[in-house]
CSV table of N, CA and C in Angstrom, one decimal:
chain,number,residue,atom,x,y,z
A,1,UNK,N,-18.5,-21.1,9.3
A,1,UNK,CA,-18.4,-19.6,9.3
A,1,UNK,C,-17.6,-19.2,8.1
A,2,UNK,N,-18.1,-18.3,7.3
A,2,UNK,CA,-17.4,-17.9,6.1
A,2,UNK,C,-16.4,-16.7,6.5
A,3,UNK,N,-15.3,-16.7,5.7
A,3,UNK,CA,-14.4,-15.6,5.9
A,3,UNK,C,-14.8,-14.4,5.1
A,4,UNK,N,-14.5,-13.2,5.7
A,4,UNK,CA,-14.7,-12.0,4.9
A,4,UNK,C,-13.6,-11.8,3.9
A,5,UNK,N,-13.8,-11.0,2.9
A,5,UNK,CA,-12.8,-10.7,1.9
A,5,UNK,C,-11.5,-10.3,2.6
A,6,UNK,N,-11.6,-9.5,3.6
A,6,UNK,CA,-10.4,-8.9,4.3
A,6,UNK,C,-9.6,-10.0,5.0
A,7,UNK,N,-10.2,-11.1,5.3
A,7,UNK,CA,-9.5,-12.2,6.0
A,7,UNK,C,-8.8,-13.1,5.1
A,8,UNK,N,-9.0,-13.0,3.8
A,8,UNK,CA,-8.4,-13.9,2.8
A,8,UNK,C,-7.3,-13.2,2.1
A,9,UNK,N,-6.4,-14.0,1.6
A,9,UNK,CA,-5.3,-13.5,0.8
A,9,UNK,C,-5.7,-13.6,-0.7
A,10,UNK,N,-5.2,-12.8,-1.6
A,10,UNK,CA,-5.6,-12.9,-3.0
A,10,UNK,C,-5.3,-14.3,-3.5
A,11,UNK,N,-6.2,-14.9,-4.3
A,11,UNK,CA,-5.9,-16.2,-4.9
A,11,UNK,C,-4.9,-16.1,-6.0
A,12,UNK,N,-4.3,-17.2,-6.3
A,12,UNK,CA,-3.2,-17.3,-7.3
A,12,UNK,C,-3.6,-16.8,-8.6
A,13,UNK,N,-4.8,-17.2,-9.1
A,13,UNK,CA,-5.3,-16.7,-10.4
A,13,UNK,C,-5.4,-15.2,-10.5
A,14,UNK,N,-5.9,-14.6,-9.4
A,14,UNK,CA,-6.0,-13.2,-9.4
A,14,UNK,C,-4.6,-12.6,-9.5
A,15,UNK,N,-3.6,-13.0,-8.8
A,15,UNK,CA,-2.3,-12.5,-8.9
A,15,UNK,C,-1.6,-12.8,-10.2
A,16,UNK,N,-1.9,-14.0,-10.8
A,16,UNK,CA,-1.3,-14.3,-12.1
A,16,UNK,C,-1.8,-13.4,-13.2
A,17,UNK,N,-3.1,-12.9,-13.0
A,17,UNK,CA,-3.7,-12.1,-14.1
A,17,UNK,C,-3.4,-10.6,-13.8
A,18,UNK,N,-2.8,-10.3,-12.7
A,18,UNK,CA,-2.5,-8.9,-12.4
A,18,UNK,C,-1.5,-8.3,-13.3
A,19,UNK,N,-1.7,-7.2,-14.0
A,19,UNK,CA,-0.7,-6.5,-14.8
A,19,UNK,C,0.2,-5.7,-13.9
A,20,UNK,N,-0.4,-4.6,-13.4
A,20,UNK,CA,0.4,-3.7,-12.6
A,20,UNK,C,-0.5,-2.7,-11.8
A,21,UNK,N,0.1,-2.3,-10.7
A,21,UNK,CA,-0.6,-1.3,-9.9
A,21,UNK,C,0.3,-0.1,-9.8
A,22,UNK,N,-0.2,1.1,-10.0
A,22,UNK,CA,0.6,2.3,-9.9
A,22,UNK,C,0.3,3.0,-8.6
A,23,UNK,N,1.3,3.6,-8.0
A,23,UNK,CA,1.2,4.4,-6.9
A,23,UNK,C,1.8,5.8,-7.3
A,24,UNK,N,0.9,6.8,-7.4
A,24,UNK,CA,1.3,8.1,-7.8
A,24,UNK,C,1.2,9.1,-6.6
A,25,UNK,N,2.2,9.8,-6.4
A,25,UNK,CA,2.2,10.7,-5.2
A,25,UNK,C,2.7,12.1,-5.6
A,26,UNK,N,2.2,13.0,-4.7
A,26,UNK,CA,2.6,14.4,-4.9
A,26,UNK,C,3.9,14.7,-4.1
A,27,UNK,N,4.7,15.6,-4.7
A,27,UNK,CA,6.0,15.9,-4.1
A,27,UNK,C,5.9,16.8,-2.9
A,28,UNK,N,4.9,17.6,-2.8
A,28,UNK,CA,4.7,18.5,-1.7
A,28,UNK,C,4.6,17.7,-0.4
A,29,UNK,N,5.3,18.1,0.6
A,29,UNK,CA,5.4,17.4,1.9
A,29,UNK,C,5.7,15.9,1.7
A,30,UNK,N,6.7,15.7,0.9
A,30,UNK,CA,7.2,14.3,0.5
A,30,UNK,C,7.6,13.5,1.7
A,31,UNK,N,8.1,14.1,2.8
A,31,UNK,CA,8.5,13.4,4.0
A,31,UNK,C,7.3,12.8,4.7
A,32,UNK,N,6.1,13.4,4.4
A,32,UNK,CA,4.8,12.9,5.0
A,32,UNK,C,4.2,12.0,4.1
A,33,UNK,N,3.9,12.4,2.8
A,33,UNK,CA,3.2,11.6,1.8
A,33,UNK,C,4.0,10.3,1.5
A,34,UNK,N,5.3,10.4,1.5
A,34,UNK,CA,6.1,9.2,1.2
A,34,UNK,C,5.8,8.0,2.1
A,35,UNK,N,5.3,8.3,3.3
A,35,UNK,CA,4.9,7.3,4.3
A,35,UNK,C,3.7,6.4,3.7
A,36,UNK,N,2.8,7.1,3.1
A,36,UNK,CA,1.7,6.3,2.5
A,36,UNK,C,2.2,5.4,1.3
A,37,UNK,N,3.1,6.0,0.5
A,37,UNK,CA,3.7,5.2,-0.6
A,37,UNK,C,4.4,4.0,-0.1
A,38,UNK,N,5.2,4.2,0.9
A,38,UNK,CA,6.0,3.1,1.5
A,38,UNK,C,5.1,2.1,2.1
A,39,UNK,N,4.1,2.5,2.9
A,39,UNK,CA,3.2,1.6,3.5
A,39,UNK,C,2.4,0.8,2.5
A,40,UNK,N,1.9,1.4,1.4
A,40,UNK,CA,1.2,0.7,0.4
A,40,UNK,C,2.1,-0.3,-0.3
A,41,UNK,N,3.3,0.1,-0.6
A,41,UNK,CA,4.2,-0.8,-1.3
A,41,UNK,C,4.5,-2.1,-0.4
A,42,UNK,N,4.7,-1.8,0.9
A,42,UNK,CA,5.0,-2.9,1.8
A,42,UNK,C,3.8,-3.8,1.9
A,43,UNK,N,2.6,-3.3,2.0
A,43,UNK,CA,1.4,-4.1,2.0
A,43,UNK,C,1.3,-5.0,0.8
A,44,UNK,N,1.5,-4.4,-0.4
A,44,UNK,CA,1.4,-5.1,-1.6
A,44,UNK,C,2.4,-6.3,-1.6
A,45,UNK,N,3.6,-6.0,-1.3
A,45,UNK,CA,4.7,-7.0,-1.3
A,45,UNK,C,4.4,-8.1,-0.3
A,46,UNK,N,3.8,-7.8,0.9
A,46,UNK,CA,3.4,-8.8,1.9
A,46,UNK,C,2.3,-9.7,1.3
A,47,UNK,N,1.5,-9.2,0.4
A,47,UNK,CA,0.4,-10.0,-0.1
A,47,UNK,C,0.6,-10.5,-1.6
A,48,UNK,N,1.9,-10.5,-2.0
A,48,UNK,CA,2.3,-11.2,-3.2
A,48,UNK,C,2.3,-10.3,-4.5
A,49,UNK,N,2.1,-9.0,-4.3
A,49,UNK,CA,2.2,-8.1,-5.4
A,49,UNK,C,3.6,-7.5,-5.3
A,50,UNK,N,4.5,-8.0,-6.2
A,50,UNK,CA,6.0,-7.7,-6.0
A,50,UNK,C,6.6,-7.3,-7.3
A,51,UNK,N,7.8,-6.8,-7.2
A,51,UNK,CA,8.6,-6.4,-8.3
A,51,UNK,C,8.0,-5.5,-9.3
A,52,UNK,N,8.0,-5.9,-10.5
A,52,UNK,CA,7.6,-5.0,-11.6
A,52,UNK,C,6.0,-4.9,-11.7
A,53,UNK,N,5.3,-5.5,-10.7
A,53,UNK,CA,3.9,-5.3,-10.7
A,53,UNK,C,3.5,-4.1,-9.9
A,54,UNK,N,4.5,-3.4,-9.4
A,54,UNK,CA,4.2,-2.1,-8.7
A,54,UNK,C,5.1,-1.0,-9.4
A,55,UNK,N,4.4,0.1,-9.8
A,55,UNK,CA,5.1,1.2,-10.4
A,55,UNK,C,4.9,2.4,-9.6
A,56,UNK,N,6.0,3.2,-9.3
A,56,UNK,CA,5.9,4.4,-8.5
A,56,UNK,C,6.1,5.6,-9.4
A,57,UNK,N,5.3,6.6,-9.2
A,57,UNK,CA,5.5,7.9,-9.9
A,57,UNK,C,5.3,9.0,-8.9
A,58,UNK,N,6.1,10.1,-9.1
A,58,UNK,CA,6.0,11.3,-8.2
A,58,UNK,C,5.7,12.5,-9.1
A,59,UNK,N,4.8,13.3,-8.7
A,59,UNK,CA,4.4,14.6,-9.4
A,59,UNK,C,4.7,15.7,-8.5
A,60,UNK,N,4.7,17.0,-9.0
A,60,UNK,CA,5.0,18.1,-8.2
A,60,UNK,C,4.0,18.3,-7.1
A,61,UNK,N,2.7,18.3,-7.4
A,61,UNK,CA,1.7,18.5,-6.4
A,61,UNK,C,0.5,17.7,-6.6
A,62,UNK,N,-0.5,17.8,-5.7
A,62,UNK,CA,-1.7,17.0,-5.8
A,62,UNK,C,-2.7,17.4,-7.0
A,63,UNK,N,-2.6,18.7,-7.4
A,63,UNK,CA,-3.5,19.1,-8.4
A,63,UNK,C,-3.3,18.4,-9.7
A,64,UNK,N,-2.1,17.9,-9.9
A,64,UNK,CA,-1.7,17.2,-11.2
A,64,UNK,C,-2.1,15.7,-11.2
A,65,UNK,N,-2.5,15.2,-10.1
A,65,UNK,CA,-2.8,13.8,-9.9
A,65,UNK,C,-3.9,13.3,-10.9
A,66,UNK,N,-5.1,13.9,-11.0
A,66,UNK,CA,-6.1,13.4,-11.9
A,66,UNK,C,-5.7,13.2,-13.4
A,67,UNK,N,-5.0,14.2,-13.9
A,67,UNK,CA,-4.5,14.1,-15.3
A,67,UNK,C,-3.5,13.0,-15.5
A,68,UNK,N,-2.6,12.9,-14.6
A,68,UNK,CA,-1.5,11.9,-14.7
A,68,UNK,C,-2.1,10.5,-14.6
A,69,UNK,N,-3.0,10.4,-13.6
A,69,UNK,CA,-3.7,9.1,-13.5
A,69,UNK,C,-4.5,8.7,-14.8
A,70,UNK,N,-5.1,9.7,-15.4
A,70,UNK,CA,-5.8,9.4,-16.6
A,70,UNK,C,-4.9,9.0,-17.7
A,71,UNK,N,-3.7,9.6,-17.8
A,71,UNK,CA,-2.7,9.3,-18.8
A,71,UNK,C,-2.2,7.9,-18.6
A,72,UNK,N,-1.9,7.5,-17.3
A,72,UNK,CA,-1.5,6.2,-17.0
A,72,UNK,C,-2.5,5.1,-17.4
A,73,UNK,N,-3.8,5.4,-17.1
A,73,UNK,CA,-4.8,4.5,-17.5
A,73,UNK,C,-4.9,4.3,-19.0
A,74,UNK,N,-4.7,5.4,-19.7
A,74,UNK,CA,-4.8,5.3,-21.2
A,74,UNK,C,-3.7,4.4,-21.8
A,75,UNK,N,-2.7,4.2,-21.1
A,75,UNK,CA,-1.6,3.3,-21.5
A,75,UNK,C,-2.0,1.8,-21.5
A,76,UNK,N,-3.1,1.5,-20.7
A,76,UNK,CA,-3.6,0.2,-20.7
A,76,UNK,C,-2.8,-0.8,-20.0
A,77,UNK,N,-1.9,-0.4,-19.1
A,77,UNK,CA,-1.0,-1.3,-18.4
A,77,UNK,C,-1.3,-1.5,-16.9
A,78,UNK,N,-2.3,-0.8,-16.4
A,78,UNK,CA,-2.5,-0.8,-15.0
A,78,UNK,C,-3.9,-1.3,-14.7
A,79,UNK,N,-4.0,-2.1,-13.7
A,79,UNK,CA,-5.2,-2.7,-13.2
A,79,UNK,C,-5.9,-1.7,-12.1
A,80,UNK,N,-5.0,-1.0,-11.5
A,80,UNK,CA,-5.5,0.0,-10.4
A,80,UNK,C,-4.4,1.0,-10.2
A,81,UNK,N,-4.9,2.2,-9.7
A,81,UNK,CA,-4.0,3.2,-9.4
A,81,UNK,C,-4.3,3.8,-8.0
A,82,UNK,N,-3.3,4.1,-7.2
A,82,UNK,CA,-3.4,4.7,-5.9
A,82,UNK,C,-2.8,6.1,-6.1
A,83,UNK,N,-3.6,7.1,-5.6
A,83,UNK,CA,-3.1,8.5,-5.6
A,83,UNK,C,-2.9,9.0,-4.2
A,84,UNK,N,-1.7,9.5,-3.9
A,84,UNK,CA,-1.3,10.0,-2.6
A,84,UNK,C,-1.0,11.4,-2.6
A,85,UNK,N,-1.5,12.2,-1.7
A,85,UNK,CA,-1.2,13.6,-1.6
A,85,UNK,C,-1.6,14.2,-0.3
A,86,UNK,N,-1.1,15.4,-0.1
A,86,UNK,CA,-1.4,16.1,1.2
A,86,UNK,C,-1.7,17.6,0.8
A,87,UNK,N,-2.9,18.0,0.9
A,87,UNK,CA,-3.4,19.3,0.4
A,87,UNK,C,-3.6,20.1,1.7
A,88,UNK,N,-2.7,21.1,1.9
A,88,UNK,CA,-2.8,22.0,3.1
A,88,UNK,C,-3.0,23.4,2.7
A,89,UNK,N,-3.4,24.2,3.6
A,89,UNK,CA,-3.7,25.7,3.4
A,89,UNK,C,-2.3,26.3,3.1
A,90,UNK,N,-2.2,26.9,1.9
A,90,UNK,CA,-0.9,27.6,1.6
A,90,UNK,C,-1.0,29.1,1.8
A,91,UNK,N,-2.1,29.6,2.3
A,91,UNK,CA,-2.2,31.0,2.6
A,91,UNK,C,-2.8,31.8,1.4
A,92,UNK,N,-2.7,31.2,0.2
A,92,UNK,CA,-3.2,32.0,-1.0
A,92,UNK,C,-4.5,31.5,-1.4
A,93,UNK,N,-4.8,30.2,-1.3
A,93,UNK,CA,-6.0,29.6,-1.7
A,93,UNK,C,-6.6,28.8,-0.6
A,94,UNK,N,-7.8,28.4,-0.8
A,94,UNK,CA,-8.5,27.5,0.2
A,94,UNK,C,-8.2,26.1,-0.2
A,95,UNK,N,-7.6,25.3,0.6
A,95,UNK,CA,-7.2,24.0,0.3
A,95,UNK,C,-8.4,23.1,0.0
A,96,UNK,N,-9.6,23.5,0.5
A,96,UNK,CA,-10.8,22.7,0.2
A,96,UNK,C,-11.1,22.7,-1.3
A,97,UNK,N,-10.9,23.8,-2.0
A,97,UNK,CA,-11.1,23.8,-3.4
A,97,UNK,C,-10.2,22.9,-4.2
A,98,UNK,N,-8.9,22.9,-3.8
A,98,UNK,CA,-7.9,22.1,-4.5
A,98,UNK,C,-8.3,20.6,-4.2
A,99,UNK,N,-8.5,20.3,-2.9
A,99,UNK,CA,-8.8,18.9,-2.6
A,99,UNK,C,-10.1,18.4,-3.3
A,100,UNK,N,-11.1,19.2,-3.4
A,100,UNK,CA,-12.3,18.8,-4.1
A,100,UNK,C,-12.1,18.6,-5.6
A,101,UNK,N,-11.3,19.5,-6.2
A,101,UNK,CA,-10.9,19.3,-7.6
A,101,UNK,C,-10.2,18.0,-7.8
A,102,UNK,N,-9.2,17.7,-6.9
A,102,UNK,CA,-8.4,16.5,-7.0
A,102,UNK,C,-9.3,15.2,-6.9
A,103,UNK,N,-10.1,15.2,-5.8
A,103,UNK,CA,-10.9,14.0,-5.5
A,103,UNK,C,-12.0,13.8,-6.6
A,104,UNK,N,-12.7,14.9,-7.0
A,104,UNK,CA,-13.6,14.8,-8.1
A,104,UNK,C,-13.0,14.3,-9.4
A,105,UNK,N,-11.8,14.8,-9.7
A,105,UNK,CA,-11.1,14.4,-10.9
A,105,UNK,C,-10.7,13.0,-10.8
A,106,UNK,N,-10.3,12.5,-9.7
A,106,UNK,CA,-9.9,11.1,-9.6
A,106,UNK,C,-11.1,10.2,-9.7
A,107,UNK,N,-12.2,10.6,-9.1
A,107,UNK,CA,-13.5,9.8,-9.3
A,107,UNK,C,-14.0,9.8,-10.7
A,108,UNK,N,-13.9,10.9,-11.4
A,108,UNK,CA,-14.3,11.0,-12.8
A,108,UNK,C,-13.5,10.1,-13.7
A,109,UNK,N,-12.2,10.1,-13.5
A,109,UNK,CA,-11.3,9.2,-14.2
A,109,UNK,C,-11.7,7.8,-14.0
A,110,UNK,N,-11.9,7.4,-12.7
A,110,UNK,CA,-12.3,6.0,-12.4
A,110,UNK,C,-13.6,5.6,-13.1
A,111,UNK,N,-14.6,6.4,-13.0
A,111,UNK,CA,-15.9,6.1,-13.6
A,111,UNK,C,-15.8,6.0,-15.1
A,112,UNK,N,-15.1,7.0,-15.7
A,112,UNK,CA,-15.0,7.0,-17.2
A,112,UNK,C,-14.2,5.8,-17.7
A,113,UNK,N,-13.2,5.4,-17.0
A,113,UNK,CA,-12.2,4.4,-17.5
A,113,UNK,C,-12.6,3.0,-17.1
A,114,UNK,N,-13.3,2.8,-16.0
A,114,UNK,CA,-13.6,1.5,-15.4
A,114,UNK,C,-12.4,0.9,-14.7
A,115,UNK,N,-11.3,1.7,-14.5
A,115,UNK,CA,-10.1,1.2,-13.8
A,115,UNK,C,-10.2,1.8,-12.4
A,116,UNK,N,-10.1,1.0,-11.3
A,116,UNK,CA,-10.2,1.5,-10.0
A,116,UNK,C,-9.1,2.5,-9.6
A,117,UNK,N,-9.5,3.6,-9.1
A,117,UNK,CA,-8.6,4.6,-8.6
A,117,UNK,C,-8.8,4.8,-7.1
A,118,UNK,N,-7.8,4.7,-6.3
A,118,UNK,CA,-7.9,4.9,-4.9
A,118,UNK,C,-7.2,6.1,-4.4
A,119,UNK,N,-7.8,6.7,-3.4
A,119,UNK,CA,-7.3,8.0,-2.9
A,119,UNK,C,-6.7,7.9,-1.5
A,120,UNK,N,-5.5,8.4,-1.3
A,120,UNK,CA,-4.9,8.7,0.0
A,120,UNK,C,-4.5,10.1,-0.1
A,121,UNK,N,-5.4,10.9,-0.6
A,121,UNK,CA,-5.2,12.4,-0.7
A,121,UNK,C,-5.9,13.0,0.5
A,122,UNK,N,-5.2,13.5,1.4
A,122,UNK,CA,-5.8,14.0,2.7
A,122,UNK,C,-5.7,15.5,2.8
A,123,UNK,N,-6.7,16.1,3.4
A,123,UNK,CA,-6.8,17.6,3.6
A,123,UNK,C,-7.1,17.8,5.1
A,124,UNK,N,-6.1,18.1,5.9
A,124,UNK,CA,-6.4,18.4,7.3
A,124,UNK,C,-7.0,19.8,7.5
A,125,UNK,N,-7.8,19.9,8.5
A,125,UNK,CA,-8.4,21.2,8.9
A,125,UNK,C,-7.3,22.2,9.2
A,126,UNK,N,-6.3,21.7,9.9
A,126,UNK,CA,-5.2,22.5,10.4
A,126,UNK,C,-3.9,21.8,10.2
A,127,UNK,N,-2.9,22.4,9.6
A,127,UNK,CA,-1.5,21.8,9.6
A,127,UNK,C,-0.5,22.9,9.7
A,128,UNK,N,0.4,22.7,10.6
A,128,UNK,CA,1.5,23.7,10.8
A,128,UNK,C,2.8,22.9,10.7
A,129,UNK,N,3.8,23.5,10.3
A,129,UNK,CA,5.1,22.9,10.1
A,129,UNK,C,5.8,22.7,11.5
A,130,UNK,N,5.1,22.2,12.4
A,130,UNK,CA,5.6,21.9,13.8
A,130,UNK,C,5.8,20.4,13.9
A,131,UNK,N,6.8,20.1,14.8
A,131,UNK,CA,7.1,18.7,15.0
A,131,UNK,C,5.9,17.8,15.3
A,132,UNK,N,5.0,18.3,16.2
A,132,UNK,CA,3.9,17.5,16.6
A,132,UNK,C,3.0,17.2,15.4
A,133,UNK,N,2.7,18.2,14.6
A,133,UNK,CA,1.8,18.0,13.4
A,133,UNK,C,2.5,17.1,12.4
A,134,UNK,N,3.8,17.3,12.1
A,134,UNK,CA,4.5,16.5,11.2
A,134,UNK,C,4.5,15.0,11.7
A,135,UNK,N,4.8,14.8,12.9
A,135,UNK,CA,4.8,13.4,13.5
A,135,UNK,C,3.4,12.8,13.3
A,136,UNK,N,2.4,13.5,13.7
A,136,UNK,CA,1.0,13.0,13.7
A,136,UNK,C,0.6,12.6,12.2
A,137,UNK,N,0.8,13.5,11.3
A,137,UNK,CA,0.4,13.2,9.9
A,137,UNK,C,1.4,12.2,9.2
A,138,UNK,N,2.6,12.1,9.6
A,138,UNK,CA,3.5,11.1,9.1
A,138,UNK,C,2.9,9.7,9.5
A,139,UNK,N,2.6,9.5,10.8
A,139,UNK,CA,2.0,8.3,11.3
A,139,UNK,C,0.6,8.0,10.6
A,140,UNK,N,-0.2,9.1,10.4
A,140,UNK,CA,-1.5,8.9,9.8
A,140,UNK,C,-1.4,8.4,8.4
A,141,UNK,N,-0.4,8.9,7.7
A,141,UNK,CA,-0.2,8.5,6.3
A,141,UNK,C,0.3,7.0,6.2
A,142,UNK,N,1.0,6.5,7.2
A,142,UNK,CA,1.4,5.1,7.2
A,142,UNK,C,0.1,4.3,7.3
A,143,UNK,N,-0.8,4.7,8.2
A,143,UNK,CA,-2.1,4.0,8.3
A,143,UNK,C,-2.9,4.1,7.0
A,144,UNK,N,-3.0,5.2,6.5
A,144,UNK,CA,-3.8,5.4,5.2
A,144,UNK,C,-3.2,4.7,4.1
A,145,UNK,N,-1.9,4.6,4.0
A,145,UNK,CA,-1.2,3.8,2.9
A,145,UNK,C,-1.5,2.4,3.0
A,146,UNK,N,-1.5,1.8,4.2
A,146,UNK,CA,-1.9,0.4,4.4
A,146,UNK,C,-3.4,0.2,4.1
A,147,UNK,N,-4.2,1.1,4.5
A,147,UNK,CA,-5.7,1.0,4.3
A,147,UNK,C,-6.0,1.0,2.8
A,148,UNK,N,-5.4,1.9,2.1
A,148,UNK,CA,-5.7,2.1,0.7
A,148,UNK,C,-5.2,0.9,-0.1
A,149,UNK,N,-4.0,0.4,0.2
A,149,UNK,CA,-3.5,-0.8,-0.5
A,149,UNK,C,-4.4,-2.0,-0.2
A,150,UNK,N,-4.9,-2.1,1.0
A,150,UNK,CA,-5.8,-3.2,1.4
A,150,UNK,C,-7.1,-3.1,0.6
A,151,UNK,N,-7.7,-1.9,0.5
A,151,UNK,CA,-8.9,-1.7,-0.3
A,151,UNK,C,-8.6,-2.0,-1.8
A,152,UNK,N,-7.5,-1.6,-2.3
A,152,UNK,CA,-7.1,-1.9,-3.7
A,152,UNK,C,-7.1,-3.4,-4.0
A,153,UNK,N,-6.4,-4.2,-3.1
A,153,UNK,CA,-6.3,-5.7,-3.3
A,153,UNK,C,-7.7,-6.3,-3.2
A,154,UNK,N,-8.5,-5.8,-2.2
A,154,UNK,CA,-9.9,-6.4,-2.0
A,154,UNK,C,-10.7,-6.1,-3.2
A,155,UNK,N,-10.7,-4.9,-3.7
A,155,UNK,CA,-11.5,-4.5,-4.9
A,155,UNK,C,-11.0,-5.2,-6.1
A,156,UNK,N,-9.8,-5.3,-6.4
A,156,UNK,CA,-9.3,-6.0,-7.6
A,156,UNK,C,-9.7,-7.5,-7.5
A,157,UNK,N,-9.5,-8.1,-6.3
A,157,UNK,CA,-9.9,-9.5,-6.2
A,157,UNK,C,-11.4,-9.7,-6.4
A,158,UNK,N,-12.2,-8.8,-5.9
A,158,UNK,CA,-13.7,-8.8,-6.0
A,158,UNK,C,-14.1,-8.6,-7.5
A,159,UNK,N,-13.4,-7.7,-8.2
A,159,UNK,CA,-13.7,-7.5,-9.6
A,159,UNK,C,-13.3,-8.7,-10.4
A,160,UNK,N,-12.2,-9.3,-10.1
A,160,UNK,CA,-11.8,-10.5,-10.8
A,160,UNK,C,-12.8,-11.6,-10.7
A,161,UNK,N,-13.3,-11.8,-9.4
A,161,UNK,CA,-14.3,-12.8,-9.2
A,161,UNK,C,-15.6,-12.5,-9.9
A,162,UNK,N,-16.0,-11.2,-9.9
A,162,UNK,CA,-17.2,-10.8,-10.5
A,162,UNK,C,-17.1,-11.1,-12.0
A,163,UNK,N,-16.0,-10.8,-12.7
A,163,UNK,CA,-15.9,-11.0,-14.1
A,163,UNK,C,-15.8,-12.5,-14.4
A,164,UNK,N,-15.1,-13.3,-13.5
A,164,UNK,CA,-15.0,-14.7,-13.7
A,164,UNK,C,-16.3,-15.4,-13.5
A,165,UNK,N,-17.1,-15.0,-12.6
A,165,UNK,CA,-18.4,-15.6,-12.3
A,165,UNK,C,-19.5,-15.2,-13.2
A,166,UNK,N,-19.4,-14.0,-13.9
A,166,UNK,CA,-20.4,-13.5,-14.8
A,166,UNK,C,-20.1,-13.6,-16.2
A,167,UNK,N,-19.0,-14.3,-16.5
A,167,UNK,CA,-18.5,-14.5,-17.9
A,167,UNK,C,-19.4,-15.5,-18.6
């Protein structure tokens, strides 16, 4: 019986060839979004991506994520980037427009650059600054941080194997 990619740990050659992974987060709702950053970092460290192979950046808000991710990629030092943010209704604008612009921008950067960009940018239907909502989304961001880091490792390993086997 063969193992799925998710059952395997990254091979040594993959890790040896890894430059760096960036985790970029928005500062709005930092106490919630920070859980995704922490969970991603912990997942990476548990799977051998440690020390200076992880770079953390924080921006004011989610709208700034696509441009910042693009600038990081242009530096040529990152194999993948994870973007974390929480886009909620601020009463002035529809959060769906902001979230769409952010996600579309991240996808465009990924496709234009060829560098994988992963999103833990979430837009809830409803969010209120009440303890129940804060607790729920704090826990949810832990789960999403782990999931996005797992997807990042699996994708990088898969791309490494693709390049190795097709060279």
